[in-house]
PDB file of C-alpha atoms in Angstrom:
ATOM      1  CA  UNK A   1     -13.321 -12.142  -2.569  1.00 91.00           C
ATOM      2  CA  UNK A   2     -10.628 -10.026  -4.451  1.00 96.00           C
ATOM      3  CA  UNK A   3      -8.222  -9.459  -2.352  1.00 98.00           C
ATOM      4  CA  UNK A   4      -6.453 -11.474   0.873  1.00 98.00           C
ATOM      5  CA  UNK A   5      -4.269  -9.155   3.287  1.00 98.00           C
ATOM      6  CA  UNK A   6      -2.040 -11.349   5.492  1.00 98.00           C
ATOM      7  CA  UNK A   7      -0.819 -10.801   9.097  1.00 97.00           C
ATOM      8  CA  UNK A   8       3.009 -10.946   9.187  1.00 96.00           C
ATOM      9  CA  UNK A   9       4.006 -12.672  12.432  1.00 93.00           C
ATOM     10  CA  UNK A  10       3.341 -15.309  13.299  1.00 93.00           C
ATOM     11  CA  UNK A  11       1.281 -16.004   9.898  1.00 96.00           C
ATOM     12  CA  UNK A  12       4.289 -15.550   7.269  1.00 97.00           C
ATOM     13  CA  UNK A  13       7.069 -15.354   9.833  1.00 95.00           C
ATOM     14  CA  UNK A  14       7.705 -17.571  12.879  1.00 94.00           C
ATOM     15  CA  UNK A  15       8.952 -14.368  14.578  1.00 89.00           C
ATOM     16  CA  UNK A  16       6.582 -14.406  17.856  1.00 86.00           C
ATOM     17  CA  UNK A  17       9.325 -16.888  19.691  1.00 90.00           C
ATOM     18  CA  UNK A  18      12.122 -14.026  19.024  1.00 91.00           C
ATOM     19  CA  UNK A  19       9.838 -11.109  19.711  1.00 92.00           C
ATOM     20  CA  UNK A  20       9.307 -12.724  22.886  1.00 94.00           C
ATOM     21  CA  UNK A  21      13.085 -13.847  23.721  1.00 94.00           C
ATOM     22  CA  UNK A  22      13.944 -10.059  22.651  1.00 95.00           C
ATOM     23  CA  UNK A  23      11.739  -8.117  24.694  1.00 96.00           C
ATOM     24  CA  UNK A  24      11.839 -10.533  28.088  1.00 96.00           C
ATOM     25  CA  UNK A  25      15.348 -10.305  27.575  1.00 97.00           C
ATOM     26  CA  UNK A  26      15.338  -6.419  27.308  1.00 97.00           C
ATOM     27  CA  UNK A  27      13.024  -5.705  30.173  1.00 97.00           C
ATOM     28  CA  UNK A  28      15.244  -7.663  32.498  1.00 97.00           C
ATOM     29  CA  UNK A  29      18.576  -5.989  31.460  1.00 97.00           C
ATOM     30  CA  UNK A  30      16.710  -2.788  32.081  1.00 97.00           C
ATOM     31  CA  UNK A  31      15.162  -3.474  35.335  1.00 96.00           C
ATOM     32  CA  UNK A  32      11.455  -4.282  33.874  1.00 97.00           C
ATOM     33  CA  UNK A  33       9.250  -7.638  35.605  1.00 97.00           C
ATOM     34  CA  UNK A  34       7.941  -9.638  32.476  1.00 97.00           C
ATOM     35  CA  UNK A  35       4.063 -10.653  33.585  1.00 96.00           C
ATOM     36  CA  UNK A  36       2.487 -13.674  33.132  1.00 93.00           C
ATOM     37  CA  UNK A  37      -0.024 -12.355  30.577  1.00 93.00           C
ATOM     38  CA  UNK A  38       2.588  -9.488  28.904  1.00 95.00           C
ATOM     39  CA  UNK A  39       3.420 -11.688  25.856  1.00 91.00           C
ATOM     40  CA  UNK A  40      -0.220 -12.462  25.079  1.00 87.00           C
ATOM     41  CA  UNK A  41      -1.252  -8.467  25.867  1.00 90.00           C
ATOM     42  CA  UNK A  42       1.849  -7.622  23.537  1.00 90.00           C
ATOM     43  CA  UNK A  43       0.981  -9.419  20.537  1.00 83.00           C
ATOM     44  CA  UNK A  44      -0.540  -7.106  18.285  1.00 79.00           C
ATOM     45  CA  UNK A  45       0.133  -3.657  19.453  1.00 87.00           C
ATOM     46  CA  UNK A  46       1.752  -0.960  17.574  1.00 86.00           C
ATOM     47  CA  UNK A  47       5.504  -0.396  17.926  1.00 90.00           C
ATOM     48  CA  UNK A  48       4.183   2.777  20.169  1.00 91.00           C
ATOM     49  CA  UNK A  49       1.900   1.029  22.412  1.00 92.00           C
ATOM     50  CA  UNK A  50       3.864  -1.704  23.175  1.00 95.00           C
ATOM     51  CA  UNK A  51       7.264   0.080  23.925  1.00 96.00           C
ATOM     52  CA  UNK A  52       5.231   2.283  26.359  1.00 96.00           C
ATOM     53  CA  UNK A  53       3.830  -1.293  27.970  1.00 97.00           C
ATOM     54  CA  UNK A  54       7.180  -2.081  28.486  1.00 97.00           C
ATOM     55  CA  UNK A  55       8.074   0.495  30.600  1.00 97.00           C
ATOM     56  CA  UNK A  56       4.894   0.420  32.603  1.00 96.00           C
ATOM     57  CA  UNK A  57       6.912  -3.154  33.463  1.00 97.00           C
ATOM     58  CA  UNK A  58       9.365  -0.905  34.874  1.00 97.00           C
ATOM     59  CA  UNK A  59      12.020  -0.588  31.948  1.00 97.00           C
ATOM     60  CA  UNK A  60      14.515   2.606  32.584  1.00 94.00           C
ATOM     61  CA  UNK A  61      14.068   4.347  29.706  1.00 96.00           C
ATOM     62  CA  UNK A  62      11.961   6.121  27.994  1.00 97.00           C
ATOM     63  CA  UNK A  63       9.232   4.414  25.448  1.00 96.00           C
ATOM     64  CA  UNK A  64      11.302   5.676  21.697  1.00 96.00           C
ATOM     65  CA  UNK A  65      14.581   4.317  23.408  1.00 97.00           C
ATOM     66  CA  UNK A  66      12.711   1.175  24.445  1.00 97.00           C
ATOM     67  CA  UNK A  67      11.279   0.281  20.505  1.00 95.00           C
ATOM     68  CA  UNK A  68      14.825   2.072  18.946  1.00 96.00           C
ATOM     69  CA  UNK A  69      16.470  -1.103  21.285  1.00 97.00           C
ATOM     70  CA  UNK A  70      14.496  -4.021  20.308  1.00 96.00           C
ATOM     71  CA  UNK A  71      13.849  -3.113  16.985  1.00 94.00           C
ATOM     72  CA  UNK A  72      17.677  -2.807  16.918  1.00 94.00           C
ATOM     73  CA  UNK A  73      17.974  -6.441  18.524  1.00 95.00           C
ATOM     74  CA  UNK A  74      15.093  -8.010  16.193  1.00 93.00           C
ATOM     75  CA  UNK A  75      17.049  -6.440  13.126  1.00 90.00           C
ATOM     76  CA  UNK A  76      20.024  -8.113  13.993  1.00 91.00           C
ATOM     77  CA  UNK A  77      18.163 -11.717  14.803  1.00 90.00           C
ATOM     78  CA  UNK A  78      16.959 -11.484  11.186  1.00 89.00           C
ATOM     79  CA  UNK A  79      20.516 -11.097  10.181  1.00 83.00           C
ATOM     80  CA  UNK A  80      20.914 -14.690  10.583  1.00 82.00           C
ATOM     81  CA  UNK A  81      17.718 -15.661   8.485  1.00 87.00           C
ATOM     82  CA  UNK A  82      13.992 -14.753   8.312  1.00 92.00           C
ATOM     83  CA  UNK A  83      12.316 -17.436  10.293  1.00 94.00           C
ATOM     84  CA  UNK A  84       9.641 -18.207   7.402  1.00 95.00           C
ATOM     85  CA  UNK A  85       6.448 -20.990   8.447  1.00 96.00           C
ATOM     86  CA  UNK A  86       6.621 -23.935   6.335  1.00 96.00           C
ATOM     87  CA  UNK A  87       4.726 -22.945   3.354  1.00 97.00           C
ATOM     88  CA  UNK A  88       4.464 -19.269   3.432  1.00 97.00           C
ATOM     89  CA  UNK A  89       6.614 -18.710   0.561  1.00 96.00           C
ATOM     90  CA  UNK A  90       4.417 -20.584  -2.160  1.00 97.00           C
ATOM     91  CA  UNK A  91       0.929 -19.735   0.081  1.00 98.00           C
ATOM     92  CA  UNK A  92       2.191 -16.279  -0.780  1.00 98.00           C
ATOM     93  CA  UNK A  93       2.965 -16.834  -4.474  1.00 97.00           C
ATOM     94  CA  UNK A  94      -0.040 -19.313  -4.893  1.00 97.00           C
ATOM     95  CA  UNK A  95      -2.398 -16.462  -3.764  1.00 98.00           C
ATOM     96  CA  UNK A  96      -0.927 -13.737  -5.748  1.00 97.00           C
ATOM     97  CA  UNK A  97      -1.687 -15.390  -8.948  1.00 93.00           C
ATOM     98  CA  UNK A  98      -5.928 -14.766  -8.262  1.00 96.00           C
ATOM     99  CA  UNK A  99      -5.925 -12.623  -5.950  1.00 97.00           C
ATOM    100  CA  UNK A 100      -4.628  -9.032  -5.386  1.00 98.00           C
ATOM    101  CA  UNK A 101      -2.358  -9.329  -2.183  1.00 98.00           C
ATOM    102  CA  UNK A 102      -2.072  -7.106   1.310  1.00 98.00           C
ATOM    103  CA  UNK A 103      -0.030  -7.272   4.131  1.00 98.00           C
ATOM    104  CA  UNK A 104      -1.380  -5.373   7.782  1.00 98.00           C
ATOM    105  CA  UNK A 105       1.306  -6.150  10.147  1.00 96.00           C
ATOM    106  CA  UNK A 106       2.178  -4.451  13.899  1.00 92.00           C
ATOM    107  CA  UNK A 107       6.045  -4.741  13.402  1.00 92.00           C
ATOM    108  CA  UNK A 108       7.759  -1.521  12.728  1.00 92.00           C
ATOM    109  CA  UNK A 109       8.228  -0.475   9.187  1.00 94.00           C
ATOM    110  CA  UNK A 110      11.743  -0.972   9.477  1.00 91.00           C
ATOM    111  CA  UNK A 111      11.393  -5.000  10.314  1.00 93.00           C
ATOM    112  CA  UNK A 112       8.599  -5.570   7.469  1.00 95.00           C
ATOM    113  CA  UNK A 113      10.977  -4.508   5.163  1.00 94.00           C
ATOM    114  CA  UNK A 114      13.587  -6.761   6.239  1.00 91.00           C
ATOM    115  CA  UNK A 115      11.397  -9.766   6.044  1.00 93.00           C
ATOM    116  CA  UNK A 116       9.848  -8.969   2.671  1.00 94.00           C
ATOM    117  CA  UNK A 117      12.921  -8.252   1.115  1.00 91.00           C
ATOM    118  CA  UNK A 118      15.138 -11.117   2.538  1.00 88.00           C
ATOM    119  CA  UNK A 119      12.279 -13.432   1.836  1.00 91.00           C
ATOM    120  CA  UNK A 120      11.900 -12.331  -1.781  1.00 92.00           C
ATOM    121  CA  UNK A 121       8.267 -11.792  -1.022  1.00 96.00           C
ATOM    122  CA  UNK A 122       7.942  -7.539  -1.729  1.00 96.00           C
ATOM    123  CA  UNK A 123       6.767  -8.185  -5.261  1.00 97.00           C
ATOM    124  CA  UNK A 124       3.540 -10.136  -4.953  1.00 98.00           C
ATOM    125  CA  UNK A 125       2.078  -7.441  -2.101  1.00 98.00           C
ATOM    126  CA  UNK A 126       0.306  -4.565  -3.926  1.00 98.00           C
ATOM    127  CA  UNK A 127       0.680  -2.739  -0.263  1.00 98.00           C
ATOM    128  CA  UNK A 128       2.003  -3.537   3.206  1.00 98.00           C
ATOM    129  CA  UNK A 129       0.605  -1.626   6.089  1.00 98.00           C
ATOM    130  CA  UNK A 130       2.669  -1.139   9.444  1.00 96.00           C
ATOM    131  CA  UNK A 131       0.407  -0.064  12.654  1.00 92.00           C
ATOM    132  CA  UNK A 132       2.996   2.702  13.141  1.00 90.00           C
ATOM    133  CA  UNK A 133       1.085   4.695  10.111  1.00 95.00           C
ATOM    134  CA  UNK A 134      -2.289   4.396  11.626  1.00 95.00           C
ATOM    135  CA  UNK A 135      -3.464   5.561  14.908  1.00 94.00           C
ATOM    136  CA  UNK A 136      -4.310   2.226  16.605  1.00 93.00           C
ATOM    137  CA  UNK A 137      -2.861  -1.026  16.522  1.00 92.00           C
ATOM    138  CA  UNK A 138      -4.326  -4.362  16.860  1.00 93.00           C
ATOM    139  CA  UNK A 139      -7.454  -5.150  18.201  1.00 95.00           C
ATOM    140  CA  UNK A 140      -8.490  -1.895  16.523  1.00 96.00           C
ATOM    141  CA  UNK A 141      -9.145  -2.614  13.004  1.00 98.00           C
ATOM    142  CA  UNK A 142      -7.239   0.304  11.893  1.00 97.00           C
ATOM    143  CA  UNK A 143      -4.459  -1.208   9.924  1.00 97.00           C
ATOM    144  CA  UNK A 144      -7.012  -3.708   8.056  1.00 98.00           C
ATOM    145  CA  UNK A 145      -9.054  -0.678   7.298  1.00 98.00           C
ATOM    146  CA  UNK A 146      -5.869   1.067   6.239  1.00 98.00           C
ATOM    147  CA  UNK A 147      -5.058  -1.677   3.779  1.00 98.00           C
ATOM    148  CA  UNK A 148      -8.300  -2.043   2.492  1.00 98.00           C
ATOM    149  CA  UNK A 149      -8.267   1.634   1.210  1.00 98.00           C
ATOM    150  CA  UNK A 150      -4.642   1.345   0.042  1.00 98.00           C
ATOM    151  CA  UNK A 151      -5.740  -1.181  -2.079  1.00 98.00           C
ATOM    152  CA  UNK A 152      -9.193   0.629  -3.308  1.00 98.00           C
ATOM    153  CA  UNK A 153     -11.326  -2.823  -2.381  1.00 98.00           C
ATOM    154  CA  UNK A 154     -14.288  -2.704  -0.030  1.00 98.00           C
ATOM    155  CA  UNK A 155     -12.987  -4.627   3.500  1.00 98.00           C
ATOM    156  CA  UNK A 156     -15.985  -6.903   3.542  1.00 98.00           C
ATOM    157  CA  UNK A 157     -14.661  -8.586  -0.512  1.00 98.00           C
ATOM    158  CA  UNK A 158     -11.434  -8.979   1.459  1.00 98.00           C
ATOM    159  CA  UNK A 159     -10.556 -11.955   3.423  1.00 98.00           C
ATOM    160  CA  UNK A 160      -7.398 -11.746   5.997  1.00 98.00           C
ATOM    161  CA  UNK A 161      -5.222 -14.285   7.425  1.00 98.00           C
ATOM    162  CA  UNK A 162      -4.327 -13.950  11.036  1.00 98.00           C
ATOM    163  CA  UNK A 163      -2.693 -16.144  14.033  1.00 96.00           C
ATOM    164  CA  UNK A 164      -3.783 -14.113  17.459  1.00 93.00           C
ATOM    165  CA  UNK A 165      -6.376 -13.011  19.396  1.00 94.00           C
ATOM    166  CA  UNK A 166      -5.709  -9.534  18.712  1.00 94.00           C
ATOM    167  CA  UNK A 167      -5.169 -10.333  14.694  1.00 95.00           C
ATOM    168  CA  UNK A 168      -8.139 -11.725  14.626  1.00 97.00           C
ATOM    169  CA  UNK A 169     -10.085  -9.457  16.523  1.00 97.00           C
ATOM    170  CA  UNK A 170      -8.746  -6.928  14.611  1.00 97.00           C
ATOM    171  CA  UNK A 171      -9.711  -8.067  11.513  1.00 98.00           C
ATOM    172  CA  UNK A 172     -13.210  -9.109  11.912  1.00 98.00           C
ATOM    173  CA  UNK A 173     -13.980  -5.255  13.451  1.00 98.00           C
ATOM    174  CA  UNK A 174     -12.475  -4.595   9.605  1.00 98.00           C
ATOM    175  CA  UNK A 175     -15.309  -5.971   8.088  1.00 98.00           C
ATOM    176  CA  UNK A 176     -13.092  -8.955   6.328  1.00 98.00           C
ATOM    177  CA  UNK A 177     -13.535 -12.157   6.745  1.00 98.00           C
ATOM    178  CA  UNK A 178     -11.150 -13.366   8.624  1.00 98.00           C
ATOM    179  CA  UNK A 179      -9.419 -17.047   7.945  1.00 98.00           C
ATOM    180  CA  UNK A 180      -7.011 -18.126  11.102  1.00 98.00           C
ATOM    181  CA  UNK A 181      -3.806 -20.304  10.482  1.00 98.00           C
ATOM    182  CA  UNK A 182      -2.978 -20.761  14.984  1.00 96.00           C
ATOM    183  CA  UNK A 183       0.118 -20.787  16.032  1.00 90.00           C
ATOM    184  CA  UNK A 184       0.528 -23.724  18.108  1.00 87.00           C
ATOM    185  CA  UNK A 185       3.105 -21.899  20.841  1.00 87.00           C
ATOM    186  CA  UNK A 186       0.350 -18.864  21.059  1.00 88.00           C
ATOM    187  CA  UNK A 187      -3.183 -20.114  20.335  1.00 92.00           C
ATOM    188  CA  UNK A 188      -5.259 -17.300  20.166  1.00 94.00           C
ATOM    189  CA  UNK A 189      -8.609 -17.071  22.684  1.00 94.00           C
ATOM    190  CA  UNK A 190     -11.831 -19.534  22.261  1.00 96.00           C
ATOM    191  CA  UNK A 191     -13.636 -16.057  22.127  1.00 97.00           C
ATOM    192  CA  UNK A 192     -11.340 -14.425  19.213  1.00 97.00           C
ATOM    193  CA  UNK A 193     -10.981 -17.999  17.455  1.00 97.00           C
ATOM    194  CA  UNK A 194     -15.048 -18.160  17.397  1.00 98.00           C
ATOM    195  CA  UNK A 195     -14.774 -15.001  14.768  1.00 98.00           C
ATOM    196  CA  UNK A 196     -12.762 -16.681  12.321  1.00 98.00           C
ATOM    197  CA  UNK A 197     -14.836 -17.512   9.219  1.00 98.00           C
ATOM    198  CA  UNK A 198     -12.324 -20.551   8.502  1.00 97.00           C
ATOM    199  CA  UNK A 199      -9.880 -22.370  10.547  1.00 98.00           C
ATOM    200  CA  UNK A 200      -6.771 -24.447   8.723  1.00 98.00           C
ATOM    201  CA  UNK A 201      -4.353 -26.286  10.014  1.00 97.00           C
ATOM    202  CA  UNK A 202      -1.566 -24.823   8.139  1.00 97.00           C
ATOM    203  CA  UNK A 203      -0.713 -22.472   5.124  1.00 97.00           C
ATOM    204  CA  UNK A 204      -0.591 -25.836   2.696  1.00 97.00           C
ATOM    205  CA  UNK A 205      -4.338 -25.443   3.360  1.00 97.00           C
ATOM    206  CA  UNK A 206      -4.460 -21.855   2.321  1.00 97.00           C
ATOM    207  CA  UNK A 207      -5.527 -22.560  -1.348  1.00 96.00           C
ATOM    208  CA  UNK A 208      -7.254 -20.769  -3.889  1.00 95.00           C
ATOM    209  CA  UNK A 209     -10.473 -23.144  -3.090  1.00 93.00           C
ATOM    210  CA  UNK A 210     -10.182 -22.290   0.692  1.00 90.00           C
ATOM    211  CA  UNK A 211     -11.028 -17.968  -0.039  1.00 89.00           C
ATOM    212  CA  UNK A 212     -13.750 -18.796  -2.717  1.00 83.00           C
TER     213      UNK A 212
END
């Protein structure tokens, strides 16, 4: 392996909680119905596909309104702190040191930057990938793929660390081998777990032994 490209939330960042508060509270302010299923069908889609999701719930305005106001509310959540996991500060800096580092996340641009730079973290990523610059998001492997050619290393020497079903779909359609840290709020699908080449408990278990 030479290179590891992490998923952001809900890998690095505990962010999936918020995302979720955030957007249920923003489709019912602007007469949306949350579904039973919409956080699970949300996770992973580009800021485009899931702002037009939202107002197939019902939401009164138009899809660029709907992602300009939660990306707007998210901001402001992080203003208070970045919700880091326990460990994904030295995971990141552990990994940097033998490995060249990627990041193919489906927040905005906007919100990646926030994290990376209020977490110190910017440095050790060679590139960071938002699904806005590609043409799918998450299942489709497009942002992996997009990484993987931003960083000039052939998907299948790359190994990726992802949390959901669509992460780790996503992934795996890459090419990468694909190395899944669950969340235990949002366990991903028996079906999309089964792809995972490795399964750790936590990011103290992400270790240089663990990718080699």
């Amino acid at each position: 392996m030479e290179a590891c490209v992490f998923d952001l939330d809900g890998v690095l960042v505990d962010s999936e909680p918020v995302w979720e508060q955030v957007r249920r509270a923003f489709v019912a302010d602007h007469g949306g119905t949350w579904q039973p299923d919409t956080q699970s069908r949300l996770m992973g889609m580009s800021t485009g596909e899931w702002a037009a999701y939202l107002h197939e719930l019902g939401v009164r305005l138009t899809p660029d309104e709907i992602a300009a106001g939660v990306v707007d509310q998210m901001a402001e959540r992080y203003q208070d702190g970045v919700p880091l996991l326990p460990g994904a500060r030295e995971a990141v800096r552990r990994l940097a040191g033998h490995f060249t580092l990627g990041l193919a996340s489906s927040s905005p641009r906007r919100l990646i930057d926030v994290v990376l730079d209020a977490s110190e973290l910017r440095e050790y990523f060679v590139t960071t990938v938002s699904t806005e610059e590609v043409a799918r998001g998450k299942p489709a492997p497009d942002g992996y793929l997009e990484a993987a050619r931003r960083l000039e290393i052939y998907p299948k020497d790359c190994v990726a660390v992802e949390d959901s079903s669509n992460g780790l779909r996503s992934a795996h359609a890459a090419g990468m081998r694909v190395i899944a840290v669950p969340h235990p709020g949002y366990p991903p699908d028996d079906d999309a777990l089964a792809l995972a080449w490795q399964i750790l408990p936590d990011l103290d278990a992400l270790t240089i032994e663990a990718l080699t």
